[in-house]
Short mmCIF file of C-alpha atoms in Angstrom, two decimals:
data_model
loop_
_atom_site.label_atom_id
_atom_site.label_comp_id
_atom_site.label_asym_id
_atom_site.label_seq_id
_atom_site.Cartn_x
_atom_site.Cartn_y
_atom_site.Cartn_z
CA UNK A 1 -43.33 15.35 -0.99
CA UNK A 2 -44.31 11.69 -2.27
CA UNK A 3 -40.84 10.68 -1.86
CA UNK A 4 -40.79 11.84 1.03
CA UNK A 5 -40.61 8.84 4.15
CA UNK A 6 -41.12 9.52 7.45
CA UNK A 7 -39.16 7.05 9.03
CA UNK A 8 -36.99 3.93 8.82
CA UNK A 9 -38.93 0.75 10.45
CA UNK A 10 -36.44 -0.66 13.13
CA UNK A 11 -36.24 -4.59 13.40
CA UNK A 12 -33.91 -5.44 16.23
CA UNK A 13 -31.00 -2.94 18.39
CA UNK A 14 -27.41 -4.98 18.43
CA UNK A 15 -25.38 -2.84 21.64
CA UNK A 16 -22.11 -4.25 21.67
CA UNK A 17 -19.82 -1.51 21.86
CA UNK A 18 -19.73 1.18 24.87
CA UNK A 19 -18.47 4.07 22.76
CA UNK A 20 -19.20 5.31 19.13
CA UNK A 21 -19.69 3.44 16.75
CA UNK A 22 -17.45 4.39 13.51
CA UNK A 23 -17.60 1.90 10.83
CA UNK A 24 -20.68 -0.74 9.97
CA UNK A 25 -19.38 -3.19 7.09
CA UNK A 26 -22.28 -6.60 5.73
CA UNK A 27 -20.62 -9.78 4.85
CA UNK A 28 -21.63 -11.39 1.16
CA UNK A 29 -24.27 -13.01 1.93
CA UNK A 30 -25.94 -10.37 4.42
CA UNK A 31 -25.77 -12.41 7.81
CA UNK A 32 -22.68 -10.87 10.00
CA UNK A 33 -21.75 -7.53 10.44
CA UNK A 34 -18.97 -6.12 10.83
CA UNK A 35 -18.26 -3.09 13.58
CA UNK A 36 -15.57 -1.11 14.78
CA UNK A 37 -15.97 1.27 17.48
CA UNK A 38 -14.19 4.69 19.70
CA UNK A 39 -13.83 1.51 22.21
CA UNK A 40 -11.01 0.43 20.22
CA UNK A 41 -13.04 -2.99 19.47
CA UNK A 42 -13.50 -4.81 16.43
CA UNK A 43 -17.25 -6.57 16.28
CA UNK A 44 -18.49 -9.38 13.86
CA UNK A 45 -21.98 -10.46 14.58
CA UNK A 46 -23.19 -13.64 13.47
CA UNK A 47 -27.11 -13.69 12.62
CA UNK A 48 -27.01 -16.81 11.37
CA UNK A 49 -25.04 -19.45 14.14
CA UNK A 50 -27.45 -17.81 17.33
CA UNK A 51 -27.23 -19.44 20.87
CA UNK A 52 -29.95 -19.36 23.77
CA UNK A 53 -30.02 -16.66 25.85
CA UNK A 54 -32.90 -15.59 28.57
CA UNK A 55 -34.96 -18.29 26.24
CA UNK A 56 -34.93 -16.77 23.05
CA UNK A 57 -32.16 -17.77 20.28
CA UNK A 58 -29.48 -14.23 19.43
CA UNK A 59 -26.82 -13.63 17.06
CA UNK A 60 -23.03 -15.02 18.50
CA UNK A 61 -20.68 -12.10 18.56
CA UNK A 62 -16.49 -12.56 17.75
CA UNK A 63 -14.39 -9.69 19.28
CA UNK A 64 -10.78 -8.47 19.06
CA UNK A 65 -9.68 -5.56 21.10
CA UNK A 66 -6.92 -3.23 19.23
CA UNK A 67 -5.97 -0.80 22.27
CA UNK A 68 -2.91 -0.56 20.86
CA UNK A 69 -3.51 0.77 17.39
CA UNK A 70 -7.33 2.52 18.24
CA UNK A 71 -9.62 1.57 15.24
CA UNK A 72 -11.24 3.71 12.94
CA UNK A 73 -12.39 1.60 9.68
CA UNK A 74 -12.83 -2.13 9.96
CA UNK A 75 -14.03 -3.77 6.84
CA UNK A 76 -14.64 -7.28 5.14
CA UNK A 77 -12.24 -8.14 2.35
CA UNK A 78 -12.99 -10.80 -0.72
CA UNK A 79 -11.80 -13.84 1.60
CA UNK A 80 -14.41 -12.73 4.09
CA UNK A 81 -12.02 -14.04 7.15
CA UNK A 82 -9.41 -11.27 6.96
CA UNK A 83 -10.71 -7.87 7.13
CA UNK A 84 -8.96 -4.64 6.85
CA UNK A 85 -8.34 -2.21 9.63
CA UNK A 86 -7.35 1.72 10.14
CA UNK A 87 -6.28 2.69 12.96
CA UNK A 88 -6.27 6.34 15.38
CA UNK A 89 -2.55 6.88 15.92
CA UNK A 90 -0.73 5.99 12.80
CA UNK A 91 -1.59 6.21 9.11
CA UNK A 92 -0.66 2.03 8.74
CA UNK A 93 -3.30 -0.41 7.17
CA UNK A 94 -4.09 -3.40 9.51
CA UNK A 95 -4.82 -6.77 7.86
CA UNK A 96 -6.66 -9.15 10.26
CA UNK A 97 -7.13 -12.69 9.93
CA UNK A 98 -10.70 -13.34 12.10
CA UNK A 99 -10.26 -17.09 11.90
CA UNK A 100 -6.93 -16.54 14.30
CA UNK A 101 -7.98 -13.16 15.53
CA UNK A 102 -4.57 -11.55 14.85
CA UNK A 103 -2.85 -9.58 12.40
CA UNK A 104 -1.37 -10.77 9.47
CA UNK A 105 0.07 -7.82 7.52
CA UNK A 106 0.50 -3.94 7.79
CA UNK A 107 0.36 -1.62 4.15
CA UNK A 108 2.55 1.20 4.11
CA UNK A 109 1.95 4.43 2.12
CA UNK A 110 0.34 6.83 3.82
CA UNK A 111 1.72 9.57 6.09
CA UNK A 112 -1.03 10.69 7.74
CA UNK A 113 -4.36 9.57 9.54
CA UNK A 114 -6.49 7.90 7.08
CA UNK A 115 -9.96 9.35 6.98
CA UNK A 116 -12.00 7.09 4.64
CA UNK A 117 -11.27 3.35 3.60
CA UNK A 118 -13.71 1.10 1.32
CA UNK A 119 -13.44 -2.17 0.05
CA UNK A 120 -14.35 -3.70 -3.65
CA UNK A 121 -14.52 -7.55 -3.24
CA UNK A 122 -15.31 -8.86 -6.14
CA UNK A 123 -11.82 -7.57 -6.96
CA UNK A 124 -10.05 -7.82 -3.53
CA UNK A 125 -9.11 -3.70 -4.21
CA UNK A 126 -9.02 -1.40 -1.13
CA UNK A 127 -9.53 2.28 -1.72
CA UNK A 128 -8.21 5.01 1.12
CA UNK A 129 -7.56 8.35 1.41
CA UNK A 130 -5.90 10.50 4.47
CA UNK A 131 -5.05 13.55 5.77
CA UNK A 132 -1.84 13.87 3.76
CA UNK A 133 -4.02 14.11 0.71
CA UNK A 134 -3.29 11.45 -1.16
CA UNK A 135 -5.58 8.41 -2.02
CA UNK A 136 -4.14 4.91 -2.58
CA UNK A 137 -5.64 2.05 -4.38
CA UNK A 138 -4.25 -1.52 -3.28
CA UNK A 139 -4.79 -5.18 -4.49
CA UNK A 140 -5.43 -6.97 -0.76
CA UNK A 141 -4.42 -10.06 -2.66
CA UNK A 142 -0.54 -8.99 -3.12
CA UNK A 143 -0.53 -6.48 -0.23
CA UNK A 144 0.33 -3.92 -2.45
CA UNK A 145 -0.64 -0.70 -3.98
CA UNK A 146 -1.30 -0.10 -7.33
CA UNK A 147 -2.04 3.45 -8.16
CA UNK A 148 -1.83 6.46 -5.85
CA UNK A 149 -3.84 9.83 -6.77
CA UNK A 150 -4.70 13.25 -5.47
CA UNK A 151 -8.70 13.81 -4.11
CA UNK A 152 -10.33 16.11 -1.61
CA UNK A 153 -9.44 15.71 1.88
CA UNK A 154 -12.81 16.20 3.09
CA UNK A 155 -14.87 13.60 1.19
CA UNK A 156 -16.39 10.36 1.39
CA UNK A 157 -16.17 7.64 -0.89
CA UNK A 158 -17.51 4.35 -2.14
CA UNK A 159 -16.14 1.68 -4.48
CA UNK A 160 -18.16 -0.74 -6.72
CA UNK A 161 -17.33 -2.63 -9.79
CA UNK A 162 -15.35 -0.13 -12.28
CA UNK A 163 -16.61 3.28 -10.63
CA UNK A 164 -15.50 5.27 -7.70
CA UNK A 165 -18.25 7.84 -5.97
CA UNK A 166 -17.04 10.21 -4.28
CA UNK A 167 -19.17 12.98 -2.01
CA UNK A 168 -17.46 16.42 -1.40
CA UNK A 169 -18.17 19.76 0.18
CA UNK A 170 -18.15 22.63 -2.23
CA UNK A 171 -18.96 25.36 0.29
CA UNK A 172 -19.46 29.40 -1.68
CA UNK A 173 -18.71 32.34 0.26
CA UNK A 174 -22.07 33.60 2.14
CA UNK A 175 -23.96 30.30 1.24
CA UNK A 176 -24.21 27.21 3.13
CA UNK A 177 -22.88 24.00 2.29
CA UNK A 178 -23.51 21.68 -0.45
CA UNK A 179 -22.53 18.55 -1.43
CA UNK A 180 -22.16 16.98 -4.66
CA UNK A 181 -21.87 13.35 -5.61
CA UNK A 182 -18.80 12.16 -8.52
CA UNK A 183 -18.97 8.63 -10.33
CA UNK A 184 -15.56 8.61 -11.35
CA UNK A 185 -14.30 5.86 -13.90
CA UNK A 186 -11.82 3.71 -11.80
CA UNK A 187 -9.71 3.22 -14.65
CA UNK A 188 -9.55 6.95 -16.08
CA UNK A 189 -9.38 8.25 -12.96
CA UNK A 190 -5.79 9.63 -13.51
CA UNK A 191 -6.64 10.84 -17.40
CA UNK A 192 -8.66 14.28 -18.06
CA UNK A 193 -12.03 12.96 -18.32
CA UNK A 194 -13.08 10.78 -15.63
CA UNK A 195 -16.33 11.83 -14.77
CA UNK A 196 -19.14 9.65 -15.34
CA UNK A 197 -22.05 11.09 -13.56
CA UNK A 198 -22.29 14.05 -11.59
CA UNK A 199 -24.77 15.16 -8.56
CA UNK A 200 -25.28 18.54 -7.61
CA UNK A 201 -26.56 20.84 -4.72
CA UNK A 202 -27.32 18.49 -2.09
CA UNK A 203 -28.31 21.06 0.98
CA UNK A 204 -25.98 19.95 3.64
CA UNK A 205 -22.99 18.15 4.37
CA UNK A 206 -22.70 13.88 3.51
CA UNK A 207 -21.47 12.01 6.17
CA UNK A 208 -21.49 8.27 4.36
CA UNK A 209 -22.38 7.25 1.27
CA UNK A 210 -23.15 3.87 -0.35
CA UNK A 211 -23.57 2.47 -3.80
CA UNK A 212 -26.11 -0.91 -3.93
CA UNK A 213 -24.14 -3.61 -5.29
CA UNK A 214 -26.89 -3.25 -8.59
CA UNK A 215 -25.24 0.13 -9.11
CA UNK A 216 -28.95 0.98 -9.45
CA UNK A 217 -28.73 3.44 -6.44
CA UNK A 218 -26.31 5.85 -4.40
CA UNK A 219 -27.52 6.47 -0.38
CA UNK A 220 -25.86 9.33 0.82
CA UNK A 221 -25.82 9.99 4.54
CA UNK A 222 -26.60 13.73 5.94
CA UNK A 223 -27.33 14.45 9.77
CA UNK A 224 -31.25 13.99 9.78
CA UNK A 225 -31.68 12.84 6.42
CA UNK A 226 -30.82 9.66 4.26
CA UNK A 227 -30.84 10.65 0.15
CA UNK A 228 -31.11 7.65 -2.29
CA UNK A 229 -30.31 8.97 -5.83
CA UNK A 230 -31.96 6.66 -8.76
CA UNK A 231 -28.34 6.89 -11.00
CA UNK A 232 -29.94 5.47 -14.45
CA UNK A 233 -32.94 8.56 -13.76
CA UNK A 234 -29.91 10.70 -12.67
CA UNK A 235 -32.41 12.52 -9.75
CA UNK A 236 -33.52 12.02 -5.77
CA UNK A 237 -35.96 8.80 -6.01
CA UNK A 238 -37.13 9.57 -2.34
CA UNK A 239 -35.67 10.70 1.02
CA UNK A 240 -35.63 8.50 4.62
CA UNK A 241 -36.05 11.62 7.36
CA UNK A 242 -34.76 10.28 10.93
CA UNK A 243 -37.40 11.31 13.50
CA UNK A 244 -35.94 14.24 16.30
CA UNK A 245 -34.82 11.27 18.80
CA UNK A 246 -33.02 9.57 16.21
CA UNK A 247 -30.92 12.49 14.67
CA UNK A 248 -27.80 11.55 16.54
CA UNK A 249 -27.42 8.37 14.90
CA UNK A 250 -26.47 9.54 11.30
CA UNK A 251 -22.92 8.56 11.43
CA UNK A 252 -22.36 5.56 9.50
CA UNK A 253 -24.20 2.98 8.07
CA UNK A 254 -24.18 0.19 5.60
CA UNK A 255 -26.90 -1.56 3.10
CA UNK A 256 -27.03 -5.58 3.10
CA UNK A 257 -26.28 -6.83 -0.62
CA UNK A 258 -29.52 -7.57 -1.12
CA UNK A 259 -30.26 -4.00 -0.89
CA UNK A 260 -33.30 -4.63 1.36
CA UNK A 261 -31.89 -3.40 4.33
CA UNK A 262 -30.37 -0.71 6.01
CA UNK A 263 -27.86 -0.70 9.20
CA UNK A 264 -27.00 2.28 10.94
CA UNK A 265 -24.81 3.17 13.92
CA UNK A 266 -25.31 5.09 17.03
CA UNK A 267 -22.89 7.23 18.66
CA UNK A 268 -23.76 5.47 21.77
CA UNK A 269 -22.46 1.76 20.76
#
């Protein structure tokens, strides 16, 4: 196994929320994150503007509270202070501005939960999908959707440049589950032939998954295990295995745009 690694190396532990964590979102230029969390909060953490505490300099932290609504997905859009929000009880889109801390807009489209939600910014598009099976794509710019198709309610996807990836159980009868990984073209995605690249038999279920903004990898996400798939070699380059104590982290996660680093969320905030 000479791809094989051991272990991630862990830098610093951010515990801001008191519940599980479900989304983990980098800004541009790699220095805030973006959290949202079961404690209905909505995180950004500043790495870069750091005050003096118990004399040594940490990140300043920016918090919203959205009780009302719960908060499932919280991500950065192109204009990096308004972010995009789902929420736990109804299947609306959020728009936040984080300069005023307050919302600016609701989208309206889908009828159920939404499950997944991922964000292009070099074009300001917004990809979601939910449990009433149908997956919209909107321009954030106008507020408005501008194509609506039909994809897997149990998947997990990821937007960058012109391609979608999406990662999907295809579960046999008397076998266990595999996943496989679709680049879909995002502009064929309604004609016959879509497909770019396709990756098979992954043993075990994804949980995230992440294209590098150098389309040069895809990081899929399973419970002990983090995959990254070399897409120009079209195979596994190596696997990152999570020690035992660290196993109930593999949620979500998120890889700075400078690819050179890797944050992932634990259940316990």
């Amino acid at each position: 196994n000479d791809f094989l690694i051991q272990s991630l190396y862990q830098t610093k532990i951010i515990k801001q929320h008191n519940a599980n964590i479900n989304s983990i979102d980098f800004s541009s230029d790699g220095k805030k994150i973006l959290t949202s969390g079961d404690d209905d909060k909505i995180i950004e953490c500043n790495m870069e503007k750091q005050v003096k505490r118990s004399n040594q300099m940490e990140a300043t932290f920016k918090e919203m509270n959205l009780s009302i609504y719960g908060c499932v997905h919280a991500l950065y859009t192109k204009n990096e202070n308004e972010i995009v929000v789902s929420g736990k009880f109804d299947a609306r889109i959020i728009i936040i501005s984080l300069q005023t801390m307050s919302i600016v807009k609701f989208l309206y489209g889908h009828k159920e939960q939404i499950t997944s939600m991922i964000v292009n910014r070099n074009k300001n598009l917004l990809l979601s999908t939910s449990r009433d099976y149908q997956t919209y794509l909107w321009n954030i710019s106008s507020r408005t959707c501008i194509r609506a198709f039909s994809f897997s309610l149990y998947a997990t996807f990821d937007i960058n440049g012109d391609a979608i990836c999406q990662a999907k159980i295809e579960v046999a009868e008397f076998s266990p589950k595999e996943s496989v990984i679709i680049l879909y073209d995002r502009e064929e995605i309604e004609s016959s032939h879509p497909v770019i690249k396709r990756y098979d038999s992954i043993k075990g279920e994804i949980k995230a998954i992440k294209i590098t903004n150098n389309n040069e990898f895809i990081v899929a996400m399973l419970v002990t295990e983090l995959y990254v798939i070399n897409t120009e070699k079209e195979r596994v380059d190596f696997i990152i295995r999570m020690r035992p104590e660290e196993n109930s982290i593999h949620k979500v996660f998120d890889i700075s745009p400078d690819s050179n680093i890797i944050v992932i969320g634990d259940e316990s905030g």
